[in-house]
Amino acid sequence: MGLMDEYNEAKEWVETSLDLNSNGEASLFEVNIRYVGGLLSAYYLTGEEMFKRKVMVLGEKLLPAFNTPTGIPRGVINLGSGTSWSWGWASAGSSILAEFGTLHLEFVHLSELSNNGIYTEKVMNIRKLLNKIEKPHGLYPNFLSPVSGNWVQHHVSIGGLGDSFYEYLIKSYLMSDKTDEEAKKMYYSALEAIEANLVQKSPGGLTYMAEWRGGILDHKMGHLACFSGGMVVIGADDGAPEKRQHYLDLAAEITHTCHESYSRSATKLGPEAFRFDSGAEATATRLSDRYYILRPEVIESYMYMWRLTHDPKYREWGWEAVEALEQHCRVEAGFSGIRDVYAQTVSHDNMQQSFFLSETLKYLYLLFSDDDLLPLEDWVFNTEAHPLPVVRKSCQQGEGGIHDKTTSE
Ligand code: DMJ
């Protein structure tokens, strides 16, 4: 973006003030997607060795979390002491699918940069277990025990707790220069199971992805699940040829539904969760679901849909979001989340989440940029929108490539 003063200030801060030894509770998943992903991107975009040194130090500090009987990492780490434990709120000490399933892209790059296969081994071990374990109706439940390696509950969601696991399957394939056949297979089988069990059409004709609780559908879609329009469209080309148009249509329908969740509110911003039951169609029915915390997922799908279809409506929808953000979320010191998207007079929550800068604004910027800015053939965005380069076949590590080495065990 040419913001060199801001960049230099941030670089100086990372160099002198970023504390990688802090004692306290940190989420392995958040540290990975925000810090590891951010540092890797900064390195790849600038070639500045300092970012590489920092990310190498940080990567090593994450490894103790994998010391469990199954190798499935626990959710919480202390970077200072190297101890790790499970989230208190996750039932029976379980680990969460979207957390241990959202490490692959960053860990492959940690192995690439360090020339040390340990990171790739850790994530391939997770994949091996997920491949082996029985899946109800081909679906992946959200909670798994890092001790027994069994599912803990049968709750399945494309939104919170599940979301980026699916995203990382197709992105692992794309980032491997389309060599990671195992990730490809897992992605399309998972999508088939999602379509067979979760994808629904509302009486008003809106396509949505419901949640699944032990076989019973909850007709709700979280804002988080709206990333799936983008996910389905980036995978449309590499599925079975006869399914290509179907995937393009599904991606467009989901993105349309998510846009409806915005356009049916007074602020033209979407709620945290919207429902399709008791007469509701893409609207929140509970007070507690009415907030908007500057999340990116809907705009993320507009960006991918624009890049892959060039239908101008995605830029129009993106611009509607820009206007709504300006009108309702801009405050003196930046931007703030709002407590109720259906109230004309907004109440701010006094919080600017870091994903607003790294994702929401970045996806908007890309939506209005030319396709050759971070082209999708060369870059894959991690789940926090930090761009990582495709690892070209000719550069992959080891005899026969990074993937062959670890899947054969
Ligand atoms: C981001 O931190 C990531 O996109 C994550 O995968 C889930 N959603 C938040 C932003 O909403």
Tab-separated table of C-alpha atoms and ligand atoms in Angstrom:
chain	number	residue	atom	x	y	z
A	1	MET	CA	0.000	0.000	0.000
A	2	GLY	CA	3.078	2.217	0.097
A	3	LEU	CA	2.633	3.028	3.793
A	4	MET	CA	6.373	3.032	4.424
A	5	ASP	CA	6.396	5.188	7.565
A	6	GLU	CA	3.880	2.920	9.253
A	7	TYR	CA	5.768	-0.146	8.081
A	8	ASN	CA	9.087	1.134	9.424
A	9	GLU	CA	7.525	1.984	12.749
A	10	ALA	CA	5.983	-1.476	13.003
A	11	LYS	CA	9.238	-3.160	11.997
A	12	GLU	CA	11.103	-1.254	14.676
A	13	TRP	CA	8.511	-2.353	17.232
A	14	VAL	CA	8.782	-6.019	16.232
A	15	GLU	CA	12.568	-5.803	16.438
A	16	THR	CA	12.786	-4.117	19.811
A	17	SER	CA	9.542	-4.730	21.687
A	18	LEU	CA	7.842	-7.937	20.572
A	19	ASP	CA	8.124	-10.167	23.633
A	20	LEU	CA	8.238	-13.844	22.729
A	21	ASN	CA	8.832	-14.968	26.318
A	22	SER	CA	5.756	-13.600	27.911
A	23	ASN	CA	4.430	-15.664	30.795
A	24	GLY	CA	0.699	-16.087	30.554
A	25	GLU	CA	-2.065	-17.836	28.715
A	26	ALA	CA	-1.794	-17.740	24.921
A	27	SER	CA	-3.805	-19.615	22.330
A	28	LEU	CA	-1.628	-21.825	20.115
A	29	PHE	CA	-4.070	-21.180	17.257
A	30	GLU	CA	-4.136	-17.395	17.634
A	31	VAL	CA	-0.355	-17.156	18.073
A	32	ASN	CA	0.033	-19.229	14.943
A	33	ILE	CA	-2.444	-17.449	12.664
A	34	ARG	CA	-1.675	-13.911	13.868
A	35	TYR	CA	1.996	-13.893	14.942
A	36	VAL	CA	3.586	-16.742	12.984
A	37	GLY	CA	1.455	-15.926	9.934
A	38	GLY	CA	2.139	-12.194	10.249
A	39	LEU	CA	5.896	-12.608	10.682
A	40	LEU	CA	6.128	-15.090	7.799
A	41	SER	CA	4.246	-12.709	5.522
A	42	ALA	CA	6.359	-9.764	6.586
A	43	TYR	CA	9.457	-11.801	5.750
A	44	TYR	CA	8.208	-12.996	2.369
A	45	LEU	CA	6.965	-9.547	1.345
A	46	THR	CA	10.095	-7.654	2.373
A	47	GLY	CA	12.973	-10.168	2.554
A	48	GLU	CA	13.914	-8.605	5.899
A	49	GLU	CA	15.936	-11.269	7.820
A	50	MET	CA	14.836	-9.965	11.217
A	51	PHE	CA	11.290	-11.263	10.621
A	52	LYS	CA	12.682	-14.680	9.744
A	53	ARG	CA	14.808	-14.804	12.910
A	54	LYS	CA	11.815	-13.849	15.034
A	55	VAL	CA	9.495	-16.403	13.483
A	56	MET	CA	12.073	-19.167	13.888
A	57	VAL	CA	12.342	-18.416	17.609
A	58	LEU	CA	8.570	-18.328	17.936
A	59	GLY	CA	8.051	-21.546	15.942
A	60	GLU	CA	10.272	-23.499	18.340
A	61	LYS	CA	8.313	-22.219	21.290
A	62	LEU	CA	5.120	-23.767	19.936
A	63	LEU	CA	6.482	-27.308	19.737
A	64	PRO	CA	5.926	-28.375	23.391
A	65	ALA	CA	2.147	-28.055	22.860
A	66	PHE	CA	2.385	-31.178	20.672
A	67	ASN	CA	3.753	-33.368	23.464
A	68	THR	CA	0.522	-35.303	24.011
A	69	PRO	CA	-0.150	-39.050	23.674
A	70	THR	CA	-1.576	-38.518	20.163
A	71	GLY	CA	0.473	-35.541	18.983
A	72	ILE	CA	-2.758	-33.501	18.751
A	73	PRO	CA	-1.693	-30.224	20.395
A	74	ARG	CA	-3.392	-28.734	23.403
A	75	GLY	CA	-5.065	-25.369	22.877
A	76	VAL	CA	-3.240	-23.149	25.366
A	77	ILE	CA	0.470	-22.448	25.760
A	78	ASN	CA	2.731	-20.381	27.951
A	79	LEU	CA	5.490	-19.067	25.701
A	80	GLY	CA	7.713	-18.245	28.662
A	81	SER	CA	7.634	-21.617	30.427
A	82	GLY	CA	6.802	-23.906	27.492
A	83	THR	CA	3.895	-25.499	29.355
A	84	SER	CA	0.610	-26.221	27.644
A	85	TRP	CA	-2.878	-27.213	28.679
A	86	SER	CA	-6.427	-27.535	27.333
A	87	TRP	CA	-9.052	-24.807	27.404
A	88	GLY	CA	-11.101	-25.024	30.608
A	89	TRP	CA	-14.331	-24.545	28.646
A	90	ALA	CA	-13.691	-27.313	26.105
A	91	SER	CA	-15.389	-30.498	27.273
A	92	ALA	CA	-13.238	-33.293	28.746
A	93	GLY	CA	-9.917	-31.592	28.062
A	94	SER	CA	-10.501	-31.736	24.338
A	95	SER	CA	-8.731	-29.865	21.553
A	96	ILE	CA	-10.684	-27.946	18.927
A	97	LEU	CA	-10.828	-28.860	15.253
A	98	ALA	CA	-10.478	-25.288	13.967
A	99	GLU	CA	-7.471	-24.809	16.266
A	100	PHE	CA	-5.353	-27.928	15.694
A	101	GLY	CA	-6.572	-28.020	12.077
A	102	THR	CA	-5.337	-24.504	11.293
A	103	LEU	CA	-1.582	-24.887	11.575
A	104	HIS	CA	-0.678	-26.495	8.288
A	105	LEU	CA	0.146	-23.522	6.053
A	106	GLU	CA	2.343	-21.764	8.599
A	107	PHE	CA	4.084	-24.961	9.749
A	108	VAL	CA	4.987	-25.987	6.198
A	109	HIS	CA	6.604	-22.583	5.760
A	110	LEU	CA	8.426	-22.885	9.097
A	111	SER	CA	9.936	-26.126	7.778
A	112	GLU	CA	10.756	-24.496	4.459
A	113	LEU	CA	12.564	-21.592	6.073
A	114	SER	CA	14.360	-23.534	8.793
A	115	ASN	CA	15.188	-26.556	6.651
A	116	ASN	CA	13.889	-28.560	9.576
A	117	GLY	CA	11.122	-31.047	8.814
A	118	ILE	CA	9.815	-31.099	12.398
A	119	TYR	CA	7.013	-28.606	11.750
A	120	THR	CA	5.716	-30.449	8.710
A	121	GLU	CA	5.916	-33.710	10.667
A	122	LYS	CA	3.766	-32.256	13.452
A	123	VAL	CA	0.980	-31.177	11.124
A	124	MET	CA	1.148	-34.323	9.001
A	125	ASN	CA	0.732	-36.348	12.170
A	126	ILE	CA	-2.488	-34.455	12.909
A	127	ARG	CA	-3.682	-35.146	9.393
A	128	LYS	CA	-2.833	-38.846	9.687
A	129	LEU	CA	-5.000	-39.172	12.786
A	130	LEU	CA	-7.884	-37.284	11.181
A	131	ASN	CA	-7.699	-39.522	8.150
A	132	LYS	CA	-7.738	-42.701	10.211
A	133	ILE	CA	-10.491	-41.873	12.664
A	134	GLU	CA	-14.090	-42.747	11.864
A	135	LYS	CA	-16.154	-39.735	10.850
A	136	PRO	CA	-19.907	-39.608	11.421
A	137	HIS	CA	-21.469	-39.326	7.927
A	138	GLY	CA	-18.048	-38.235	6.673
A	139	LEU	CA	-18.220	-35.129	8.908
A	140	TYR	CA	-15.538	-33.841	11.287
A	141	PRO	CA	-16.859	-33.026	14.779
A	142	ASN	CA	-15.418	-29.984	16.545
A	143	PHE	CA	-13.926	-31.562	19.688
A	144	LEU	CA	-11.251	-34.260	19.868
A	145	SER	CA	-9.373	-35.665	22.842
A	146	PRO	CA	-5.580	-35.159	22.539
A	147	VAL	CA	-5.196	-38.123	24.887
A	148	SER	CA	-7.390	-40.821	23.329
A	149	GLY	CA	-7.593	-39.416	19.816
A	150	ASN	CA	-11.400	-39.860	19.818
A	151	TRP	CA	-14.127	-37.333	19.104
A	152	VAL	CA	-15.549	-35.924	22.313
A	153	GLN	CA	-18.914	-34.623	21.033
A	154	HIS	CA	-20.723	-34.807	17.753
A	155	HIS	CA	-21.122	-31.085	17.075
A	156	VAL	CA	-20.206	-30.117	13.507
A	157	SER	CA	-19.946	-26.550	12.279
A	158	ILE	CA	-18.584	-24.685	9.280
A	159	GLY	CA	-18.634	-21.625	11.517
A	160	GLY	CA	-16.850	-21.218	14.861
A	161	LEU	CA	-14.866	-24.236	16.151
A	162	GLY	CA	-14.717	-25.920	12.727
A	163	ASP	CA	-14.314	-23.225	10.036
A	164	SER	CA	-10.644	-22.811	9.167
A	165	PHE	CA	-9.900	-26.558	9.336
A	166	TYR	CA	-11.820	-26.912	6.033
A	167	GLU	CA	-10.245	-23.743	4.667
A	168	TYR	CA	-6.736	-25.110	5.345
A	169	LEU	CA	-7.414	-28.372	3.479
A	170	ILE	CA	-8.006	-26.648	0.134
A	171	LYS	CA	-5.374	-23.992	0.841
A	172	SER	CA	-2.780	-26.676	1.709
A	173	TYR	CA	-3.400	-28.173	-1.696
A	174	LEU	CA	-3.142	-24.806	-3.460
A	175	MET	CA	-0.063	-23.719	-1.474
A	176	SER	CA	1.725	-26.974	-2.370
A	177	ASP	CA	1.570	-26.029	-6.061
A	178	LYS	CA	-1.216	-28.606	-6.298
A	179	THR	CA	0.983	-31.529	-5.239
A	180	ASP	CA	-0.647	-32.298	-1.880
A	181	GLU	CA	-3.155	-34.830	-3.203
A	182	GLU	CA	-4.080	-36.011	0.274
A	183	ALA	CA	-5.270	-32.525	1.316
A	184	LYS	CA	-7.209	-32.280	-1.938
A	185	LYS	CA	-8.948	-35.599	-1.331
A	186	MET	CA	-9.812	-34.685	2.253
A	187	TYR	CA	-11.204	-31.326	1.173
A	188	TYR	CA	-13.524	-32.592	-1.550
A	189	SER	CA	-14.760	-35.503	0.608
A	190	ALA	CA	-15.444	-33.116	3.487
A	191	LEU	CA	-17.293	-30.776	1.133
A	192	GLU	CA	-19.377	-33.671	-0.142
A	193	ALA	CA	-20.346	-34.567	3.437
A	194	ILE	CA	-21.131	-30.906	4.176
A	195	GLU	CA	-23.356	-30.690	1.122
A	196	ALA	CA	-25.125	-33.941	1.959
A	197	ASN	CA	-25.735	-33.091	5.620
A	198	LEU	CA	-25.515	-29.349	6.280
A	199	VAL	CA	-26.341	-27.324	3.182
A	200	GLN	CA	-29.973	-26.236	3.239
A	201	LYS	CA	-32.334	-23.994	1.307
A	202	SER	CA	-34.675	-21.691	3.232
A	203	PRO	CA	-38.365	-21.288	2.289
A	204	GLY	CA	-37.377	-17.925	0.773
A	205	GLY	CA	-34.749	-19.593	-1.422
A	206	LEU	CA	-31.573	-18.721	0.494
A	207	THR	CA	-28.830	-21.361	0.607
A	208	TYR	CA	-27.119	-21.727	3.980
A	209	MET	CA	-24.917	-24.096	5.952
A	210	ALA	CA	-26.645	-25.286	9.114
A	211	GLU	CA	-24.905	-26.693	12.193
A	212	TRP	CA	-25.216	-30.380	13.141
A	213	ARG	CA	-25.583	-31.719	16.668
A	214	GLY	CA	-25.501	-35.496	16.746
A	215	GLY	CA	-27.691	-35.720	13.658
A	216	ILE	CA	-30.035	-32.852	14.519
A	217	LEU	CA	-29.780	-29.675	12.476
A	218	ASP	CA	-29.586	-26.257	14.075
A	219	HIS	CA	-30.773	-23.856	11.349
A	220	LYS	CA	-28.309	-21.159	12.157
A	221	MET	CA	-25.341	-19.720	10.301
A	222	GLY	CA	-22.639	-17.771	12.099
A	223	HIS	CA	-20.930	-14.742	10.545
A	224	LEU	CA	-17.763	-16.862	10.798
A	225	ALA	CA	-19.283	-19.444	8.410
A	226	CYS	CA	-19.524	-16.776	5.686
A	227	PHE	CA	-15.873	-17.374	4.753
A	228	SER	CA	-17.167	-20.524	3.027
A	229	GLY	CA	-18.318	-18.677	-0.122
A	230	GLY	CA	-14.663	-17.776	-0.705
A	231	MET	CA	-13.461	-21.251	0.189
A	232	VAL	CA	-15.824	-22.998	-2.205
A	233	VAL	CA	-14.964	-20.658	-5.084
A	234	ILE	CA	-11.174	-21.047	-4.714
A	235	GLY	CA	-11.657	-24.813	-4.846
A	236	ALA	CA	-14.126	-24.804	-7.749
A	237	ASP	CA	-11.563	-25.367	-10.485
A	238	ASP	CA	-9.786	-28.359	-9.003
A	239	GLY	CA	-12.796	-30.512	-8.142
A	240	ALA	CA	-14.304	-33.030	-10.541
A	241	PRO	CA	-14.799	-31.226	-13.891
A	242	GLU	CA	-18.533	-31.927	-13.889
A	243	LYS	CA	-18.825	-30.246	-10.483
A	244	ARG	CA	-17.057	-26.998	-11.389
A	245	GLN	CA	-20.206	-25.058	-12.260
A	246	HIS	CA	-21.990	-26.513	-9.260
A	247	TYR	CA	-19.250	-25.239	-6.908
A	248	LEU	CA	-19.333	-21.798	-8.537
A	249	ASP	CA	-23.095	-21.715	-8.013
A	250	LEU	CA	-22.851	-22.909	-4.409
A	251	ALA	CA	-20.199	-20.275	-3.623
A	252	ALA	CA	-22.331	-17.550	-5.211
A	253	GLU	CA	-25.450	-18.675	-3.314
A	254	ILE	CA	-23.707	-18.737	0.063
A	255	THR	CA	-22.174	-15.317	-0.585
A	256	HIS	CA	-25.590	-13.992	-1.596
A	257	THR	CA	-27.110	-15.318	1.656
A	258	CYS	CA	-24.359	-13.636	3.682
A	259	HIS	CA	-24.964	-10.377	1.808
A	260	GLU	CA	-28.666	-10.720	2.686
A	261	SER	CA	-27.739	-10.967	6.373
A	262	TYR	CA	-26.166	-7.504	5.924
A	263	SER	CA	-28.834	-5.920	3.759
A	264	ARG	CA	-31.657	-6.994	6.101
A	265	SER	CA	-30.250	-4.967	8.997
A	266	ALA	CA	-30.706	-1.260	9.728
A	267	THR	CA	-26.954	-0.597	9.660
A	268	LYS	CA	-26.268	-2.747	6.555
A	269	LEU	CA	-23.770	-4.699	8.652
A	270	GLY	CA	-24.419	-8.330	9.513
A	271	PRO	CA	-25.082	-9.941	12.912
A	272	GLU	CA	-22.809	-12.478	14.630
A	273	ALA	CA	-25.291	-15.263	13.837
A	274	PHE	CA	-28.466	-15.419	11.773
A	275	ARG	CA	-31.193	-18.011	11.655
A	276	PHE	CA	-33.565	-19.769	9.331
A	277	ASP	CA	-36.273	-20.976	11.686
A	278	SER	CA	-39.383	-19.616	13.414
A	279	GLY	CA	-40.012	-17.418	10.387
A	280	ALA	CA	-36.493	-15.925	10.334
A	281	GLU	CA	-34.587	-15.681	7.062
A	282	ALA	CA	-30.974	-14.567	7.471
A	283	THR	CA	-31.722	-12.441	10.539
A	284	ALA	CA	-30.664	-12.763	14.180
A	285	THR	CA	-33.514	-13.807	16.434
A	286	ARG	CA	-31.619	-13.603	19.722
A	287	LEU	CA	-30.469	-10.358	21.298
A	288	SER	CA	-27.114	-11.939	22.037
A	289	ASP	CA	-26.457	-12.581	18.319
A	290	ARG	CA	-27.023	-9.017	17.103
A	291	TYR	CA	-23.513	-7.638	17.454
A	292	TYR	CA	-20.893	-6.975	14.737
A	293	ILE	CA	-17.258	-6.923	15.810
A	294	LEU	CA	-15.681	-5.788	12.516
A	295	ARG	CA	-15.393	-9.359	11.266
A	296	PRO	CA	-14.059	-9.971	7.742
A	297	GLU	CA	-15.716	-13.190	6.487
A	298	VAL	CA	-18.453	-11.682	4.306
A	299	ILE	CA	-16.058	-9.213	2.662
A	300	GLU	CA	-13.504	-12.018	2.303
A	301	SER	CA	-16.014	-13.964	0.205
A	302	TYR	CA	-16.791	-10.845	-1.885
A	303	MET	CA	-13.069	-10.517	-2.615
A	304	TYR	CA	-12.632	-14.129	-3.773
A	305	MET	CA	-15.897	-14.069	-5.737
A	306	TRP	CA	-14.785	-10.871	-7.463
A	307	ARG	CA	-11.357	-12.246	-8.322
A	308	LEU	CA	-12.766	-15.472	-9.719
A	309	THR	CA	-15.913	-14.236	-11.499
A	310	HIS	CA	-15.472	-10.470	-12.029
A	311	ASP	CA	-19.162	-10.005	-11.436
A	312	PRO	CA	-19.394	-6.279	-10.536
A	313	LYS	CA	-21.994	-6.934	-7.860
A	314	TYR	CA	-19.243	-8.083	-5.487
A	315	ARG	CA	-17.553	-4.693	-5.673
A	316	GLU	CA	-20.935	-3.020	-5.183
A	317	TRP	CA	-21.584	-5.134	-2.095
A	318	GLY	CA	-18.066	-4.380	-0.838
A	319	TRP	CA	-18.715	-0.674	-1.259
A	320	GLU	CA	-21.977	-0.957	0.704
A	321	ALA	CA	-19.883	-2.433	3.523
A	322	VAL	CA	-17.337	0.409	3.295
A	323	GLU	CA	-20.142	2.970	3.625
A	324	ALA	CA	-21.711	1.123	6.551
A	325	LEU	CA	-18.348	0.850	8.327
A	326	GLU	CA	-17.726	4.564	7.809
A	327	GLN	CA	-21.178	5.497	9.007
A	328	HIS	CA	-21.551	3.223	12.003
A	329	CYS	CA	-18.152	1.979	13.125
A	330	ARG	CA	-15.777	4.912	12.637
A	331	VAL	CA	-14.896	6.583	15.934
A	332	GLU	CA	-12.326	9.167	16.916
A	333	ALA	CA	-9.480	6.728	17.468
A	334	GLY	CA	-10.200	4.209	14.716
A	335	PHE	CA	-13.092	1.802	14.208
A	336	SER	CA	-15.251	0.056	16.760
A	337	GLY	CA	-17.562	-2.948	16.840
A	338	ILE	CA	-21.268	-2.280	17.443
A	339	ARG	CA	-23.673	-4.007	19.822
A	340	ASP	CA	-26.777	-4.238	17.644
A	341	VAL	CA	-26.782	-4.155	13.852
A	342	TYR	CA	-30.559	-3.656	13.855
A	343	ALA	CA	-30.455	-0.391	15.825
A	344	GLN	CA	-30.176	2.818	13.767
A	345	THR	CA	-28.497	4.588	16.663
A	346	VAL	CA	-25.483	2.450	17.295
A	347	SER	CA	-23.821	1.587	20.558
A	348	HIS	CA	-20.065	1.045	20.173
A	349	ASP	CA	-18.263	-1.739	22.028
A	350	ASN	CA	-15.017	0.288	22.233
A	351	MET	CA	-12.935	-2.440	20.616
A	352	GLN	CA	-11.005	-2.571	17.345
A	353	GLN	CA	-10.073	-6.217	16.813
A	354	SER	CA	-6.713	-6.801	15.133
A	355	PHE	CA	-8.391	-8.794	12.353
A	356	PHE	CA	-10.058	-5.549	11.231
A	357	LEU	CA	-6.682	-4.351	9.921
A	358	SER	CA	-5.203	-7.676	8.886
A	359	GLU	CA	-8.343	-9.048	7.239
A	360	THR	CA	-11.363	-6.766	6.819
A	361	LEU	CA	-9.480	-3.758	5.440
A	362	LYS	CA	-6.997	-5.905	3.514
A	363	TYR	CA	-9.757	-7.837	1.753
A	364	LEU	CA	-11.502	-4.556	0.925
A	365	TYR	CA	-8.254	-3.171	-0.480
A	366	LEU	CA	-7.780	-6.295	-2.597
A	367	LEU	CA	-11.418	-6.202	-3.739
A	368	PHE	CA	-10.755	-2.799	-5.311
A	369	SER	CA	-7.245	-3.607	-6.613
A	370	ASP	CA	-6.151	-5.213	-9.855
A	371	ASP	CA	-5.828	-9.004	-9.890
A	372	ASP	CA	-2.058	-8.811	-10.215
A	373	LEU	CA	-1.702	-7.434	-6.688
A	374	LEU	CA	-0.934	-10.628	-4.738
A	375	PRO	CA	-2.262	-12.879	-7.527
A	376	LEU	CA	-4.101	-15.952	-6.263
A	377	GLU	CA	-1.934	-18.226	-8.427
A	378	ASP	CA	1.149	-17.222	-6.438
A	379	TRP	CA	-0.142	-16.440	-2.949
A	380	VAL	CA	-2.386	-18.161	-0.441
A	381	PHE	CA	-3.866	-16.133	2.404
A	382	ASN	CA	-3.708	-17.741	5.815
A	383	THR	CA	-6.886	-17.550	7.877
A	384	GLU	CA	-5.848	-14.158	9.262
A	385	ALA	CA	-5.288	-12.905	5.669
A	386	HIS	CA	-1.499	-12.963	5.891
A	387	PRO	CA	-0.246	-13.843	2.396
A	388	LEU	CA	2.072	-16.866	2.060
A	389	PRO	CA	3.735	-17.804	-1.225
A	390	VAL	CA	2.911	-21.011	-3.069
A	391	VAL	CA	5.785	-23.463	-2.503
A	392	ARG	CA	6.794	-24.300	-6.054
A	393	LYS	CA	7.298	-27.985	-6.911
A	394	SER	CA	10.907	-27.349	-7.809
A	395	CYS	CA	11.611	-25.865	-4.345
A	396	GLN	CA	9.920	-28.465	-2.152
A	397	GLN	CA	12.145	-30.096	0.443
A	398	GLY	CA	13.479	-33.622	0.565
A	399	GLU	CA	13.473	-36.410	-1.967
A	400	GLY	CA	10.134	-36.363	-3.685
A	401	GLY	CA	8.905	-33.255	-1.831
A	402	ILE	CA	7.712	-32.294	1.625
A	403	HIS	CA	4.455	-34.178	1.330
A	404	ASP	CA	5.732	-37.543	0.160
A	405	LYS	CA	8.162	-37.628	3.050
A	406	THR	CA	5.529	-37.512	5.759
A	407	THR	CA	2.423	-39.169	4.359
A	408	SER	CA	4.048	-42.531	3.736
A	409	GLU	CA	4.592	-43.298	7.440
B	1	DMJ	C1	-10.051	-14.469	12.396
B	1	DMJ	O1	-9.215	-14.443	13.492
B	1	DMJ	C2	-9.751	-15.671	11.547
B	1	DMJ	O2	-10.315	-15.486	10.308
B	1	DMJ	C3	-10.243	-16.950	12.165
B	1	DMJ	O3	-10.091	-18.064	11.303
B	1	DMJ	C4	-11.680	-16.866	12.602
B	1	DMJ	N1	-12.222	-15.553	12.482
B	1	DMJ	C5	-11.472	-14.421	12.897
B	1	DMJ	C6	-12.141	-13.142	12.473
B	1	DMJ	O4	-13.508	-13.162	12.498
